[in-house]
Short mmCIF file of C-alpha atoms in Angstrom, two decimals:
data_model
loop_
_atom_site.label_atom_id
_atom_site.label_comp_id
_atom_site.label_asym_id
_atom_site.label_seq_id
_atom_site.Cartn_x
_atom_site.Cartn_y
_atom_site.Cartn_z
CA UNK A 114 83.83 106.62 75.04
CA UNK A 115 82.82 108.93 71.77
CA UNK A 116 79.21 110.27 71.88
CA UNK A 117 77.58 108.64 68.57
CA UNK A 118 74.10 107.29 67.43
CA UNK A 119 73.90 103.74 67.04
CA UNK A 120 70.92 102.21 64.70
CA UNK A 121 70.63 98.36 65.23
CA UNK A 122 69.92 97.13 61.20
CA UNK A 123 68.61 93.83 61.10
CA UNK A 124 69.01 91.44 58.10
CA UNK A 125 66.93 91.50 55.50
CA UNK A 126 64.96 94.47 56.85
CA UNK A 127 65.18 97.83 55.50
CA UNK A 128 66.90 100.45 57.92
CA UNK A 129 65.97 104.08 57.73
CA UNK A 130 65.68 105.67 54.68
CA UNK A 131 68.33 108.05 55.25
CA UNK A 132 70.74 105.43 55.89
CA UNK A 133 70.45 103.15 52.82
CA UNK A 134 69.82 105.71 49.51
CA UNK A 135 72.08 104.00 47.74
CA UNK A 136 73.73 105.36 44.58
CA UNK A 137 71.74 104.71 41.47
CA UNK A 138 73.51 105.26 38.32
CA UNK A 139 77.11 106.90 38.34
CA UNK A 140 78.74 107.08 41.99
CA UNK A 141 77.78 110.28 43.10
CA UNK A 142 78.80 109.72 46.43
CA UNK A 143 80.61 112.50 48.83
CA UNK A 144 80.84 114.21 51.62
CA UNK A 145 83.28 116.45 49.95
CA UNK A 146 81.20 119.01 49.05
CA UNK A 147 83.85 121.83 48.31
CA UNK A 148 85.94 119.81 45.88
CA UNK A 149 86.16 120.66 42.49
CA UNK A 150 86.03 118.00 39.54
CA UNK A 151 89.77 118.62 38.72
CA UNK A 152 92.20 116.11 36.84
CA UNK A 153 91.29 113.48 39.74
CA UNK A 154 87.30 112.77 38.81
CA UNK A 155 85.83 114.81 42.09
CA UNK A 156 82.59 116.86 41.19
CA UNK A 157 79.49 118.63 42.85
CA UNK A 158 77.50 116.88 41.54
CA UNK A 159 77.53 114.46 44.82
CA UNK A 160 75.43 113.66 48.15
CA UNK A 161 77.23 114.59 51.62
CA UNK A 162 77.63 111.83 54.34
CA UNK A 163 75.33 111.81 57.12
CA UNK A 164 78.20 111.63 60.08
CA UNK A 165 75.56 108.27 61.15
CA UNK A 166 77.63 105.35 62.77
CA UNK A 167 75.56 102.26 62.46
CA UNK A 168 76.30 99.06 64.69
CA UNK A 169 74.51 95.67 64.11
CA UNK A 170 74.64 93.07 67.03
CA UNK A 171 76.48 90.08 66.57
CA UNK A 172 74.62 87.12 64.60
CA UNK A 173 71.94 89.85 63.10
CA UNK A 174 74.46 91.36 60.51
CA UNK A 175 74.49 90.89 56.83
CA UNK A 176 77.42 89.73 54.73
CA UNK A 177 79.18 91.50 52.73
CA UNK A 178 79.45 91.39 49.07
CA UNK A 179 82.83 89.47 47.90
CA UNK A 180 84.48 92.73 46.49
CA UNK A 181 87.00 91.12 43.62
CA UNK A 182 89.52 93.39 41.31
CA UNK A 183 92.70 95.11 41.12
CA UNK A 184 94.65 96.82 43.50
CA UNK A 185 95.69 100.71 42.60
CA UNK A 186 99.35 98.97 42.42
CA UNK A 187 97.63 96.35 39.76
CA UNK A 188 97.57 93.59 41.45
CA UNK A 189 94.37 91.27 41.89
CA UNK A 190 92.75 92.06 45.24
CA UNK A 191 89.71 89.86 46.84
CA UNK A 192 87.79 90.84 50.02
CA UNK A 193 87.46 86.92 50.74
CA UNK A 194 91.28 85.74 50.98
CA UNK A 195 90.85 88.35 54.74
CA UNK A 196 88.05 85.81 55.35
CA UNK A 197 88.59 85.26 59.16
CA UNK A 198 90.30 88.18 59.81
CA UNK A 199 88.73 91.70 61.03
CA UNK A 200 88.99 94.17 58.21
CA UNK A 201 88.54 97.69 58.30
CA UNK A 202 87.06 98.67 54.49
CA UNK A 203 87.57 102.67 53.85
CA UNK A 204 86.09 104.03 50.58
CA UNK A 205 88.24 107.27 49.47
CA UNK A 206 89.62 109.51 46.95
CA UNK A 207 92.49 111.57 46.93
CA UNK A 208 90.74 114.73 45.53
CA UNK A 209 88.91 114.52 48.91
CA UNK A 210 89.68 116.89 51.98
CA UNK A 211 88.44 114.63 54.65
CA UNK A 212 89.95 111.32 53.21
CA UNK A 213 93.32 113.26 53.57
CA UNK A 214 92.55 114.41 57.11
CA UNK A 215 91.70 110.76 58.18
CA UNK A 216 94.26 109.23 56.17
CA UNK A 217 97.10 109.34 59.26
CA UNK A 218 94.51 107.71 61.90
CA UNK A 219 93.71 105.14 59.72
CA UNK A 220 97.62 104.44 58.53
CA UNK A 221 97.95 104.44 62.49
CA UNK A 222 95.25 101.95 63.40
CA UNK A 223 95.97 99.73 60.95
CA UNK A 224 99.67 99.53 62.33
CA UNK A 225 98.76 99.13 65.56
CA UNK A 226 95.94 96.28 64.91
CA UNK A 227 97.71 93.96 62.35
CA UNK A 228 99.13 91.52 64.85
CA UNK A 229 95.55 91.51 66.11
CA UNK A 230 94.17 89.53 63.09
CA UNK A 231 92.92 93.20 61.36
CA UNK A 232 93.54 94.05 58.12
CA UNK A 233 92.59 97.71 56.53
CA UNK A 234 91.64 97.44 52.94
CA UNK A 235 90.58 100.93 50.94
CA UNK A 236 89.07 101.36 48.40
CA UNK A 237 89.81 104.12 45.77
CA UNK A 238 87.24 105.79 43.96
CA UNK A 239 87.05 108.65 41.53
CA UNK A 240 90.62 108.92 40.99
CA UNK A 241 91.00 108.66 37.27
CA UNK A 242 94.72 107.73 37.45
CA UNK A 243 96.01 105.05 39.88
CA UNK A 244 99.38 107.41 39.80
CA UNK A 245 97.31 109.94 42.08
CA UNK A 246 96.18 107.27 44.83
CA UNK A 247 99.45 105.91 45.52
CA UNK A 248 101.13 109.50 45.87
CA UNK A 249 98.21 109.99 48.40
CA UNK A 250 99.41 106.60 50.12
CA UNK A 251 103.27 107.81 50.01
CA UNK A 252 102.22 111.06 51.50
CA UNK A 253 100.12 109.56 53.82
CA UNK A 254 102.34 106.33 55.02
CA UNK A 255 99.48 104.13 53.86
CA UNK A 256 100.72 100.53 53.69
CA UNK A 257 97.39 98.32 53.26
CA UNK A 258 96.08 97.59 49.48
CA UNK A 259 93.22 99.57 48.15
CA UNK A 260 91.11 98.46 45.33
CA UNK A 261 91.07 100.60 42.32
CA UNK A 262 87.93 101.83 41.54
CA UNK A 263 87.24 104.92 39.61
CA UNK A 264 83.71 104.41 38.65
CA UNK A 265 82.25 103.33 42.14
CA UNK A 266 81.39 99.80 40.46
CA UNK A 267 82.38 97.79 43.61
CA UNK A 268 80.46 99.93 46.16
CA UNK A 269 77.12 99.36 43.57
CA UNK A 270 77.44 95.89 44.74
CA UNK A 271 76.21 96.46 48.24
CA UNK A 272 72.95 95.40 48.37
CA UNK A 273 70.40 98.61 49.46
CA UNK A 274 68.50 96.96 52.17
CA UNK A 275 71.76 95.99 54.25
CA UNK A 276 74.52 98.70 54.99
CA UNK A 277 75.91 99.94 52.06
CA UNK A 278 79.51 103.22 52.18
CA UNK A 279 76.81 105.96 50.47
CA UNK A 280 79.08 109.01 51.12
CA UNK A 281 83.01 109.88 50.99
CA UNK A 282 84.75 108.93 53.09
CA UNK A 283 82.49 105.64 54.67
CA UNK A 284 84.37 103.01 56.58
CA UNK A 285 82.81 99.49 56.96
CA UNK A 286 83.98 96.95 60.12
CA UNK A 287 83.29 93.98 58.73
CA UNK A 288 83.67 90.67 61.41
CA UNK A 289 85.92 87.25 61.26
CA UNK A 290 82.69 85.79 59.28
CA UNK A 291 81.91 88.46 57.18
CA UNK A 292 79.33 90.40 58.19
CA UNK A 293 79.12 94.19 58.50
CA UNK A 294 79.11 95.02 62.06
CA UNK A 295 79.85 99.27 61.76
CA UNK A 296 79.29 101.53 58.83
CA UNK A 297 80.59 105.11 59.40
CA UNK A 298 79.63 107.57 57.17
CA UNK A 299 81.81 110.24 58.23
CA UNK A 300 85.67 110.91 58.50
CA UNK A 301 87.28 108.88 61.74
CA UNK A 302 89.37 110.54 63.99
CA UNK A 303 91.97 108.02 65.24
CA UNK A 304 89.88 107.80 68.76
CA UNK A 305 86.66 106.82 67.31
CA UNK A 306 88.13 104.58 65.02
CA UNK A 307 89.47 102.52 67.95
CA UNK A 308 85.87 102.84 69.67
CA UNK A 309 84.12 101.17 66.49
CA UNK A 310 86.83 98.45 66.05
CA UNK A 311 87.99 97.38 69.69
CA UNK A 312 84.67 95.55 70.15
CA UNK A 313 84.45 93.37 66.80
CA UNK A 314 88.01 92.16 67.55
CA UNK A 315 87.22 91.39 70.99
CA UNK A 316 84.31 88.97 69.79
CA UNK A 317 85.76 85.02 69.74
#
């Protein structure tokens, strides 16, 4: 068992400041610090993640937004056709040092858990051409869809008060109903992301 804090977030409350400063305005969202802006849409300009993992308890958690758009291959891409499912939502960018060191634990998991009823979804953000996500995903062995989304639109439409990704790399477990049950605001080794995801596919 990983040594983390845990903050139980009930619904419709409002959690600790320093977990739900959402980003007003352009995404400026990271915790890749040290990245450059570059041809891939990275700047300094950004706020680092806190390395929190959040749980909320089973029937206290707050749904998340139906995320709809395109895929970074172009195809349409909606969080609710994994309705009943356990997915795994990773917000990334391929400028970003520790999206690329997390990438092979979560290409890993998501193997490993997809006769389990789990599906990984990412989404891509600040990556000005789609062409520079997939090469990530070829280099990477990612095989799961990400949503394409340069401007940090679709993470705007987490609601502040519940449990919003606020840095780069955030991953959200979100349960068979819906509901976000973990928010990681950090990068995942491969061992604690099979700490925060074993128990929301054990629940019935």
């Amino acid at each position: 068992m990983i040594a983390r804090r845990a903050v139980r977030v009930r619904p419709g409350s409002r959690a600790p400041r320093a977990l739900v400063c959402a980003a007003a305005g352009m995404l400026a969202l990271s915790a890749c610090s040290g990245e450059s802006a570059g041809s891939s849409g990275g700047d300094s300009n950004i706020v680092e993640g806190t390395g929190m993992v959040t749980t909320v308890p089973q029937g206290e958690r707050t749904r998340a937004p139906d995320l709809t758009g395109e895929s970074t291959h172009g195809d349409p891409l909606a969080l609710a056709d994994y309705r009943g499912q356990v997915v795994v939502l990773n917000v990334w960018g391929s400028w970003c040092a520790p999206c690329r060191a997390e990438a092979p634990n979560l290409a890993t998991v998501a193997a490993d858990t997809e006769d389990r009823g789990v599906q990984f979804i990412g989404i891509n953000t600040r990556d000005l051409e789609a062409a520079n996500a997939l090469a990530f995903d070829r280099t990477y062995g990612i095989e799961y869809p990400s949503f394409f989304d340069p401007k940090g639109n679709l993470i705007l439409e987490f609601p502040r008060n519940t449990l919003p990704p606020q840095g780069i790399p955030s991953t959200l477990v979100i349960d068979r109903d819906g509901g976000i049950a973990v928010r990681a605001l950090k990068a995942l080794t491969e061992e604690e992301l099979r700490d925060i995801l074993e128990p929301v596919i054990a629940e019935g």
